mmCIF file of C-alpha atoms in Angstrom:
data_model
loop_
_atom_site.group_PDB
_atom_site.id
_atom_site.type_symbol
_atom_site.label_atom_id
_atom_site.label_comp_id
_atom_site.label_asym_id
_atom_site.label_seq_id
_atom_site.Cartn_x
_atom_site.Cartn_y
_atom_site.Cartn_z
ATOM 1 C CA MET A 1 -28.307 41.249 18.853
ATOM 2 C CA ALA A 2 -31.996 41.001 19.776
ATOM 3 C CA GLN A 3 -33.971 44.243 19.983
ATOM 4 C CA THR A 4 -36.086 44.204 23.125
ATOM 5 C CA ALA A 5 -37.684 47.653 22.830
ATOM 6 C CA PRO A 6 -41.242 47.597 21.431
ATOM 7 C CA PRO A 7 -41.747 49.118 17.968
ATOM 8 C CA SER A 8 -43.376 52.171 19.527
ATOM 9 C CA ALA A 9 -40.018 52.985 21.191
ATOM 10 C CA ILE A 10 -37.964 52.824 17.967
ATOM 11 C CA GLY A 11 -37.183 56.233 16.458
ATOM 12 C CA GLY A 12 -34.849 57.453 13.752
ATOM 13 C CA ALA A 13 -35.408 57.465 9.996
ATOM 14 C CA ILE A 14 -34.417 55.485 6.914
ATOM 15 C CA THR A 15 -31.969 58.289 6.097
ATOM 16 C CA ALA A 16 -29.817 57.021 8.993
ATOM 17 C CA VAL A 17 -28.690 54.385 6.464
ATOM 18 C CA PRO A 18 -25.677 55.908 4.660
ATOM 19 C CA GLY A 19 -26.322 56.404 0.950
ATOM 20 C CA ILE A 20 -30.075 57.096 1.336
ATOM 21 C CA LYS A 21 -31.909 60.371 0.729
ATOM 22 C CA VAL A 22 -35.659 60.959 0.910
ATOM 23 C CA GLY A 23 -37.773 63.636 -0.725
ATOM 24 C CA HIS A 24 -41.525 64.306 -0.650
ATOM 25 C CA PHE A 25 -43.818 66.069 -3.068
ATOM 26 C CA THR A 26 -47.164 66.967 -1.481
ATOM 27 C CA GLU A 27 -49.922 68.050 -3.860
ATOM 28 C CA ALA A 28 -51.544 71.290 -2.658
ATOM 29 C CA ARG A 29 -54.705 70.917 -4.774
ATOM 30 C CA ARG A 30 -55.921 67.656 -3.228
ATOM 31 C CA PRO A 31 -54.598 65.133 -0.726
ATOM 32 C CA THR A 32 -52.060 63.094 -2.701
ATOM 33 C CA GLY A 33 -48.332 63.088 -3.388
ATOM 34 C CA CYS A 34 -45.237 61.002 -3.902
ATOM 35 C CA THR A 35 -42.039 60.125 -2.060
ATOM 36 C CA VAL A 36 -38.665 59.282 -3.582
ATOM 37 C CA ILE A 37 -35.933 57.244 -1.890
ATOM 38 C CA LEU A 38 -32.734 58.194 -3.709
ATOM 39 C CA THR A 39 -29.667 55.941 -3.911
ATOM 40 C CA GLU A 40 -27.566 58.026 -6.290
ATOM 41 C CA GLU A 41 -24.482 55.811 -5.971
ATOM 42 C CA GLY A 42 -26.609 52.753 -6.681
ATOM 43 C CA ALA A 43 -27.969 50.150 -4.285
ATOM 44 C CA THR A 44 -28.654 46.442 -4.607
ATOM 45 C CA ALA A 45 -32.399 45.893 -4.426
ATOM 46 C CA GLY A 46 -35.147 43.330 -4.019
ATOM 47 C CA VAL A 47 -38.930 43.379 -3.771
ATOM 48 C CA ASP A 48 -41.743 41.301 -2.302
ATOM 49 C CA VAL A 49 -45.336 41.862 -3.467
ATOM 50 C CA ARG A 50 -48.005 40.264 -1.263
ATOM 51 C CA GLY A 51 -51.187 42.234 -1.812
ATOM 52 C CA ALA A 52 -53.645 40.981 -4.426
ATOM 53 C CA ALA A 53 -54.012 44.313 -6.266
ATOM 54 C CA PRO A 54 -50.520 45.794 -6.784
ATOM 55 C CA GLY A 55 -49.545 48.673 -9.019
ATOM 56 C CA THR A 56 -45.829 48.575 -9.733
ATOM 57 C CA ARG A 57 -43.051 49.417 -12.191
ATOM 58 C CA GLU A 58 -39.798 47.510 -12.877
ATOM 59 C CA THR A 59 -40.298 44.914 -10.159
ATOM 60 C CA ASP A 60 -39.411 42.071 -12.569
ATOM 61 C CA LEU A 61 -35.970 43.624 -12.953
ATOM 62 C CA LEU A 62 -35.329 42.959 -9.252
ATOM 63 C CA ASN A 63 -35.670 39.203 -9.644
ATOM 64 C CA PRO A 64 -32.275 37.768 -8.611
ATOM 65 C CA ALA A 65 -32.128 35.867 -11.920
ATOM 66 C CA ASN A 66 -32.287 39.079 -13.969
ATOM 67 C CA LEU A 67 -29.449 41.272 -15.170
ATOM 68 C CA VAL A 68 -29.308 44.703 -13.538
ATOM 69 C CA GLU A 69 -27.793 44.608 -10.057
ATOM 70 C CA LYS A 70 -28.429 48.116 -8.722
ATOM 71 C CA VAL A 71 -31.183 50.722 -8.642
ATOM 72 C CA HIS A 72 -30.831 54.492 -8.359
ATOM 73 C CA ALA A 73 -34.135 55.346 -6.684
ATOM 74 C CA ILE A 74 -37.415 53.870 -5.478
ATOM 75 C CA LEU A 75 -40.636 55.831 -5.931
ATOM 76 C CA LEU A 76 -43.702 55.517 -3.696
ATOM 77 C CA SER A 77 -46.735 57.371 -5.024
ATOM 78 C CA GLY A 78 -50.397 58.086 -4.545
ATOM 79 C CA GLY A 79 -52.740 58.388 -7.486
ATOM 80 C CA SER A 80 -53.293 54.686 -8.192
ATOM 81 C CA ALA A 81 -51.874 53.533 -11.551
ATOM 82 C CA PHE A 82 -51.799 57.134 -12.778
ATOM 83 C CA GLY A 83 -49.192 57.886 -10.109
ATOM 84 C CA LEU A 84 -46.638 55.638 -11.793
ATOM 85 C CA GLU A 85 -46.052 58.549 -14.171
ATOM 86 C CA ALA A 86 -44.152 60.281 -11.361
ATOM 87 C CA ALA A 87 -41.311 57.784 -11.871
ATOM 88 C CA THR A 88 -40.646 59.412 -15.249
ATOM 89 C CA GLY A 89 -39.741 62.629 -13.448
ATOM 90 C CA VAL A 90 -37.354 60.739 -11.164
ATOM 91 C CA VAL A 91 -35.686 59.173 -14.206
ATOM 92 C CA ARG A 92 -35.307 62.595 -15.834
ATOM 93 C CA TRP A 93 -33.785 64.105 -12.671
ATOM 94 C CA LEU A 94 -31.238 61.299 -12.415
ATOM 95 C CA GLU A 95 -30.392 61.358 -16.127
ATOM 96 C CA GLU A 96 -29.660 65.091 -15.963
ATOM 97 C CA ARG A 97 -27.013 64.270 -13.356
ATOM 98 C CA GLY A 98 -25.429 61.444 -15.339
ATOM 99 C CA ILE A 99 -26.752 58.759 -12.998
ATOM 100 C CA GLY A 100 -27.840 55.425 -14.408
ATOM 101 C CA TYR A 101 -27.014 52.006 -15.785
ATOM 102 C CA PRO A 102 -24.474 52.223 -18.651
ATOM 103 C CA ALA A 103 -26.313 51.339 -21.857
ATOM 104 C CA GLY A 104 -24.440 52.208 -25.038
ATOM 105 C CA PRO A 105 -24.293 55.996 -25.405
ATOM 106 C CA ALA A 106 -26.696 56.579 -22.490
ATOM 107 C CA ARG A 107 -27.010 56.032 -18.777
ATOM 108 C CA VAL A 108 -30.437 54.665 -17.933
ATOM 109 C CA PRO A 109 -31.638 55.372 -14.374
ATOM 110 C CA ILE A 110 -33.278 52.339 -12.769
ATOM 111 C CA VAL A 111 -36.327 53.472 -10.778
ATOM 112 C CA PRO A 112 -38.743 50.792 -9.545
ATOM 113 C CA ALA A 113 -42.007 52.182 -8.189
ATOM 114 C CA ALA A 114 -45.223 51.248 -6.394
ATOM 115 C CA ILE A 115 -48.489 53.113 -5.981
ATOM 116 C CA LEU A 116 -51.368 53.251 -3.521
ATOM 117 C CA PHE A 117 -55.036 54.075 -4.100
ATOM 118 C CA ASP A 118 -56.205 57.500 -2.853
ATOM 119 C CA LEU A 119 -58.539 58.561 -5.684
ATOM 120 C CA THR A 120 -61.625 58.758 -3.445
ATOM 121 C CA VAL A 121 -60.127 61.723 -1.575
ATOM 122 C CA GLY A 122 -60.695 64.989 -3.453
ATOM 123 C CA ASP A 123 -60.593 65.434 -7.233
ATOM 124 C CA HIS A 124 -59.363 62.126 -8.672
ATOM 125 C CA ARG A 125 -58.200 63.911 -11.844
ATOM 126 C CA ILE A 126 -55.352 65.452 -9.842
ATOM 127 C CA ARG A 127 -52.571 62.915 -9.207
ATOM 128 C CA PRO A 128 -48.761 62.797 -9.059
ATOM 129 C CA ASP A 129 -47.140 63.199 -12.474
ATOM 130 C CA ALA A 130 -43.609 63.479 -13.862
ATOM 131 C CA ALA A 131 -43.269 67.020 -12.501
ATOM 132 C CA ALA A 132 -44.197 65.717 -9.040
ATOM 133 C CA GLY A 133 -41.531 63.014 -9.178
ATOM 134 C CA TYR A 134 -38.933 65.559 -10.285
ATOM 135 C CA ALA A 135 -39.933 67.899 -7.453
ATOM 136 C CA ALA A 136 -39.603 65.083 -4.909
ATOM 137 C CA CYS A 137 -36.015 64.521 -6.108
ATOM 138 C CA GLU A 138 -35.277 68.240 -5.780
ATOM 139 C CA ALA A 139 -36.520 68.070 -2.187
ATOM 140 C CA ALA A 140 -34.505 64.939 -1.278
ATOM 141 C CA ARG A 141 -32.168 65.240 1.693
ATOM 142 C CA ALA A 142 -30.122 62.963 3.930
ATOM 143 C CA GLU A 143 -31.871 64.391 7.002
ATOM 144 C CA ALA A 144 -34.899 62.729 8.573
ATOM 145 C CA PRO A 145 -37.951 63.380 6.368
ATOM 146 C CA ALA A 146 -41.349 64.670 7.450
ATOM 147 C CA GLU A 147 -43.908 62.055 8.480
ATOM 148 C CA GLY A 148 -47.684 61.784 8.473
ATOM 149 C CA SER A 149 -49.796 63.512 5.846
ATOM 150 C CA VAL A 150 -47.027 64.269 3.361
ATOM 151 C CA GLY A 151 -45.683 62.742 0.159
ATOM 152 C CA ALA A 152 -47.123 59.342 -0.708
ATOM 153 C CA GLY A 153 -49.000 59.324 2.611
ATOM 154 C CA THR A 154 -50.937 62.547 2.026
ATOM 155 C CA GLY A 155 -54.207 60.907 0.996
ATOM 156 C CA ALA A 156 -53.708 57.607 2.823
ATOM 157 C CA THR A 157 -56.457 56.155 5.015
ATOM 158 C CA VAL A 158 -56.757 53.028 7.180
ATOM 159 C CA GLY A 159 -59.511 50.903 8.656
ATOM 160 C CA LYS A 160 -61.628 50.739 5.482
ATOM 161 C CA LEU A 161 -63.018 47.235 6.001
ATOM 162 C CA PHE A 162 -66.472 48.681 6.744
ATOM 163 C CA GLY A 163 -66.297 51.585 4.310
ATOM 164 C CA MET A 164 -64.692 55.036 4.169
ATOM 165 C CA ALA A 165 -67.306 56.523 6.509
ATOM 166 C CA ARG A 166 -65.786 54.491 9.352
ATOM 167 C CA ALA A 167 -62.116 54.884 8.322
ATOM 168 C CA MET A 168 -59.314 56.929 9.897
ATOM 169 C CA LYS A 169 -56.363 58.839 8.476
ATOM 170 C CA GLY A 170 -53.204 57.001 7.427
ATOM 171 C CA GLY A 171 -49.871 58.510 6.420
ATOM 172 C CA ILE A 172 -46.190 57.903 5.873
ATOM 173 C CA GLY A 173 -43.737 56.967 8.613
ATOM 174 C CA THR A 174 -40.085 56.072 8.991
ATOM 175 C CA ALA A 175 -37.812 54.472 11.582
ATOM 176 C CA SER A 176 -34.304 53.073 11.956
ATOM 177 C CA LEU A 177 -32.209 50.992 14.293
ATOM 178 C CA LYS A 178 -28.455 50.476 14.577
ATOM 179 C CA VAL A 179 -27.278 47.128 15.895
ATOM 180 C CA GLY A 180 -23.527 46.859 16.182
ATOM 181 C CA ALA A 181 -22.000 48.282 13.000
ATOM 182 C CA ILE A 182 -25.138 47.726 10.876
ATOM 183 C CA THR A 183 -28.031 50.163 10.402
ATOM 184 C CA VAL A 184 -31.515 49.171 9.260
ATOM 185 C CA GLY A 185 -34.196 51.668 8.250
ATOM 186 C CA ALA A 186 -37.733 51.646 6.885
ATOM 187 C CA ILE A 187 -40.205 54.057 5.327
ATOM 188 C CA VAL A 188 -43.834 53.123 4.653
ATOM 189 C CA ALA A 189 -46.989 54.757 3.306
ATOM 190 C CA VAL A 190 -49.835 53.173 5.282
ATOM 191 C CA ASN A 191 -53.088 53.049 3.298
ATOM 192 C CA ALA A 192 -54.534 49.778 4.503
ATOM 193 C CA VAL A 193 -57.919 48.121 4.428
ATOM 194 C CA GLY A 194 -57.054 46.857 7.901
ATOM 195 C CA ASP A 195 -56.441 48.464 11.287
ATOM 196 C CA VAL A 196 -53.064 49.596 12.585
ATOM 197 C CA ILE A 197 -52.180 47.633 15.721
ATOM 198 C CA ASP A 198 -49.490 48.255 18.329
ATOM 199 C CA PRO A 199 -47.892 44.789 18.399
ATOM 200 C CA ALA A 200 -46.585 45.328 21.914
ATOM 201 C CA THR A 201 -50.091 45.691 23.369
ATOM 202 C CA GLY A 202 -52.505 44.457 20.702
ATOM 203 C CA THR A 203 -54.277 47.821 20.899
ATOM 204 C CA VAL A 204 -55.887 49.321 17.796
ATOM 205 C CA VAL A 205 -54.013 52.590 17.205
ATOM 206 C CA ALA A 206 -56.043 53.625 14.148
ATOM 207 C CA GLY A 207 -58.701 51.755 12.252
ATOM 208 C CA ALA A 208 -62.344 51.069 11.557
ATOM 209 C CA ARG A 209 -64.621 52.880 13.981
ATOM 210 C CA ASP A 210 -68.054 52.013 15.315
ATOM 211 C CA ALA A 211 -71.156 53.262 13.523
ATOM 212 C CA GLU A 212 -71.178 56.414 15.683
ATOM 213 C CA GLY A 213 -67.548 57.123 14.814
ATOM 214 C CA ARG A 214 -66.491 57.249 18.458
ATOM 215 C CA ARG A 215 -63.979 54.449 18.863
ATOM 216 C CA PRO A 216 -62.095 51.755 16.937
ATOM 217 C CA VAL A 217 -63.967 48.469 16.950
ATOM 218 C CA GLY A 218 -61.176 46.113 15.898
ATOM 219 C CA ALA A 219 -61.962 45.126 12.314
ATOM 220 C CA THR A 220 -61.011 41.457 12.530
ATOM 221 C CA ALA A 221 -62.762 41.047 15.873
ATOM 222 C CA ALA A 222 -65.907 42.567 14.349
ATOM 223 C CA VAL A 223 -65.781 40.098 11.453
ATOM 224 C CA LEU A 224 -65.344 37.216 13.887
ATOM 225 C CA ARG A 225 -68.470 38.461 15.693
ATOM 226 C CA GLY A 226 -70.353 38.210 12.409
ATOM 227 C CA GLU A 227 -70.240 41.788 11.084
ATOM 228 C CA LEU A 228 -69.794 41.586 7.321
ATOM 229 C CA PRO A 229 -67.210 43.824 5.581
ATOM 230 C CA ALA A 230 -68.320 46.450 3.104
ATOM 231 C CA ALA A 231 -68.242 45.572 -0.574
ATOM 232 C CA MET A 232 -64.893 46.897 -1.806
ATOM 233 C CA GLN A 233 -63.427 47.094 -5.262
ATOM 234 C CA ALA A 234 -60.016 45.448 -5.580
ATOM 235 C CA GLY A 235 -57.156 47.908 -5.336
ATOM 236 C CA MET A 236 -58.898 50.438 -3.081
ATOM 237 C CA ALA A 237 -56.084 50.547 -0.531
ATOM 238 C CA THR A 238 -52.416 49.340 -0.440
ATOM 239 C CA THR A 239 -49.460 49.809 1.903
ATOM 240 C CA ILE A 240 -46.124 50.416 0.160
ATOM 241 C CA GLY A 241 -42.674 50.829 1.632
ATOM 242 C CA VAL A 242 -38.917 50.411 1.561
ATOM 243 C CA VAL A 243 -36.457 48.851 3.994
ATOM 244 C CA ALA A 244 -32.764 49.596 3.703
ATOM 245 C CA THR A 245 -29.474 48.590 5.271
ATOM 246 C CA ASP A 246 -25.831 49.550 4.924
ATOM 247 C CA ALA A 247 -24.828 45.880 5.105
ATOM 248 C CA ALA A 248 -23.625 44.395 1.806
ATOM 249 C CA LEU A 249 -26.316 42.077 0.406
ATOM 250 C CA THR A 250 -26.963 40.272 -2.850
ATOM 251 C CA LYS A 251 -30.181 40.680 -4.840
ATOM 252 C CA ALA A 252 -31.425 37.362 -3.473
ATOM 253 C CA GLN A 253 -30.730 38.496 0.082
ATOM 254 C CA CYS A 254 -32.516 41.796 -0.572
ATOM 255 C CA GLN A 255 -35.533 39.845 -1.770
ATOM 256 C CA ARG A 256 -35.524 37.873 1.473
ATOM 257 C CA LEU A 257 -35.165 41.114 3.462
ATOM 258 C CA ALA A 258 -38.233 42.556 1.731
ATOM 259 C CA GLY A 259 -40.092 39.415 2.729
ATOM 260 C CA ALA A 260 -39.049 39.848 6.353
ATOM 261 C CA ALA A 261 -40.365 43.425 6.244
ATOM 262 C CA HIS A 262 -43.808 42.048 5.414
ATOM 263 C CA ASP A 263 -43.675 40.312 8.794
ATOM 264 C CA GLY A 264 -43.538 43.801 10.299
ATOM 265 C CA LEU A 265 -46.637 44.768 8.316
ATOM 266 C CA ALA A 266 -48.406 41.622 9.501
ATOM 267 C CA ARG A 267 -47.595 42.487 13.127
ATOM 268 C CA SER A 268 -48.894 46.051 12.846
ATOM 269 C CA ILE A 269 -51.765 45.901 10.308
ATOM 270 C CA ASP A 270 -54.767 43.578 10.653
ATOM 271 C CA PRO A 271 -56.007 42.270 8.277
ATOM 272 C CA ILE A 272 -53.079 42.596 5.864
ATOM 273 C CA HIS A 273 -52.454 41.472 2.252
ATOM 274 C CA THR A 274 -56.150 41.487 1.370
ATOM 275 C CA MET A 275 -57.769 41.273 -2.065
ATOM 276 C CA SER A 276 -58.171 45.071 -1.982
ATOM 277 C CA ASP A 277 -54.552 45.796 -0.996
ATOM 278 C CA GLY A 278 -51.511 45.784 -3.283
ATOM 279 C CA ASP A 279 -48.991 45.629 -0.440
ATOM 280 C CA THR A 280 -45.452 45.942 -1.806
ATOM 281 C CA VAL A 281 -42.101 46.315 -0.005
ATOM 282 C CA PHE A 282 -38.729 47.034 -1.604
ATOM 283 C CA ALA A 283 -35.378 46.339 0.086
ATOM 284 C CA LEU A 284 -32.148 48.259 -0.521
ATOM 285 C CA SER A 285 -28.546 47.489 0.369
ATOM 286 C CA THR A 286 -26.091 50.389 0.076
ATOM 287 C CA GLY A 287 -23.155 48.320 1.382
ATOM 288 C CA LYS A 288 -21.731 51.427 3.070
ATOM 289 C CA ALA A 289 -20.892 49.545 6.272
ATOM 290 C CA GLY A 290 -18.410 47.427 4.322
ATOM 291 C CA LEU A 291 -19.675 44.314 6.076
ATOM 292 C CA PRO A 292 -21.689 41.340 4.811
ATOM 293 C CA GLY A 293 -25.202 41.101 6.164
ATOM 294 C CA ASN A 294 -26.079 38.447 8.714
ATOM 295 C CA MET A 295 -29.462 37.410 7.309
ATOM 296 C CA MET A 296 -30.566 35.726 10.516
ATOM 297 C CA ALA A 297 -29.989 38.917 12.480
ATOM 298 C CA LEU A 298 -31.416 41.189 9.783
ATOM 299 C CA GLY A 299 -34.493 39.002 9.501
ATOM 300 C CA ALA A 300 -35.092 39.468 13.220
ATOM 301 C CA ILE A 301 -34.503 43.238 13.206
ATOM 302 C CA VAL A 302 -36.346 44.340 10.065
ATOM 303 C CA PRO A 303 -39.900 43.451 11.206
ATOM 304 C CA HIS A 304 -39.448 45.579 14.350
ATOM 305 C CA VAL A 305 -38.256 48.561 12.332
ATOM 306 C CA MET A 306 -41.053 48.247 9.770
ATOM 307 C CA ALA A 307 -43.707 47.943 12.482
ATOM 308 C CA ALA A 308 -42.283 51.055 14.147
ATOM 309 C CA ALA A 309 -42.553 52.986 10.874
ATOM 310 C CA VAL A 310 -46.195 51.902 10.498
ATOM 311 C CA LEU A 311 -47.063 53.196 13.977
ATOM 312 C CA ARG A 312 -45.263 56.469 13.346
ATOM 313 C CA ALA A 313 -47.171 56.935 10.080
ATOM 314 C CA VAL A 314 -50.604 56.991 11.685
ATOM 315 C CA ARG A 315 -49.533 58.822 14.829
ATOM 316 C CA ALA A 316 -48.130 61.679 12.745
ATOM 317 C CA ALA A 317 -51.141 61.817 10.381
ATOM 318 C CA ARG A 318 -53.501 64.771 10.332
ATOM 319 C CA GLY A 319 -57.084 65.057 9.135
ATOM 320 C CA ILE A 320 -57.991 65.812 5.527
ATOM 321 C CA GLU A 321 -59.603 69.176 4.788
ATOM 322 C CA PRO A 322 -62.206 68.933 3.457
ATOM 323 C CA SER A 323 -62.438 65.378 4.688
ATOM 324 C CA PRO A 324 -64.409 62.583 3.047
ATOM 325 C CA PRO A 325 -67.604 61.824 4.973
ATOM 326 C CA GLY A 326 -66.685 60.264 8.288
ATOM 327 C CA VAL A 327 -62.913 59.976 7.816
ATOM 328 C CA SER A 328 -61.217 60.780 11.120
ATOM 329 C CA GLU A 329 -57.642 61.555 12.014
ATOM 330 C CA LEU A 330 -55.994 59.685 14.855
ATOM 331 C CA GLY A 331 -57.100 61.159 18.185
#
């Protein structure tokens, strides 16, 4: 069951997993937005938070020891903590359709969420709100979603270890892989302090550039040579994403799957899980394959799929207009 193709050769989208839809809202007034991953029939979920500056909603609910078994959507948003408001719009959209956890006379939609920091790009007073989350749901489809500078990846940047003037554009990417009867997919908004690395070659695909802005320098290599990072406020970055499978998993297994997805981030982003990142990955199991998940196999596959989504995010990204001083798109 091993996947021998490098992450750069993995295509597809998280919507290849039956039971998953994705919708973007891209803010026209400044580079920001949000992305919703809909599971209208409900999906078992887990989460793993590894960054030191996370911004999240309803992650405690996903603890295997806690009550609710299924979620109805996951929201990824720009706008820092303000962007969590977009989840309210997702809840409203689901409630209008009678989707949610039975609670007395109501059905309460369960919508965990995570945000990334993009407030330094454009007017920080403009950020995803409830209307943005609702619009993302309206746009959700089972077809492969757009990638790059859309949705939660609109204002994303990478390679910020030496300041925004030497950064490059990040974005949102997705990938999937079918092994036997099981499908695994990932979607990720890449807004990292670190560089994006092709794990097959070790090459910096997008990241901190030299002082002249001509080429990536390799952030970690520069630190090892003695170049000190810029002073950064905690929470100035963050990579957030979702992995999903149609295998039937428990909440505890989903939590482990989210942890395995972080291995994919560690292979493709360097450095990762810093004090200025709030890196968070959710895992979803729709169970549509009707088969139990082999956690050994899934743990081997998921990092490849997540790393592929990271590479696709920056390769599809486009420059910001007007761009912050020095921020460059890939290529």
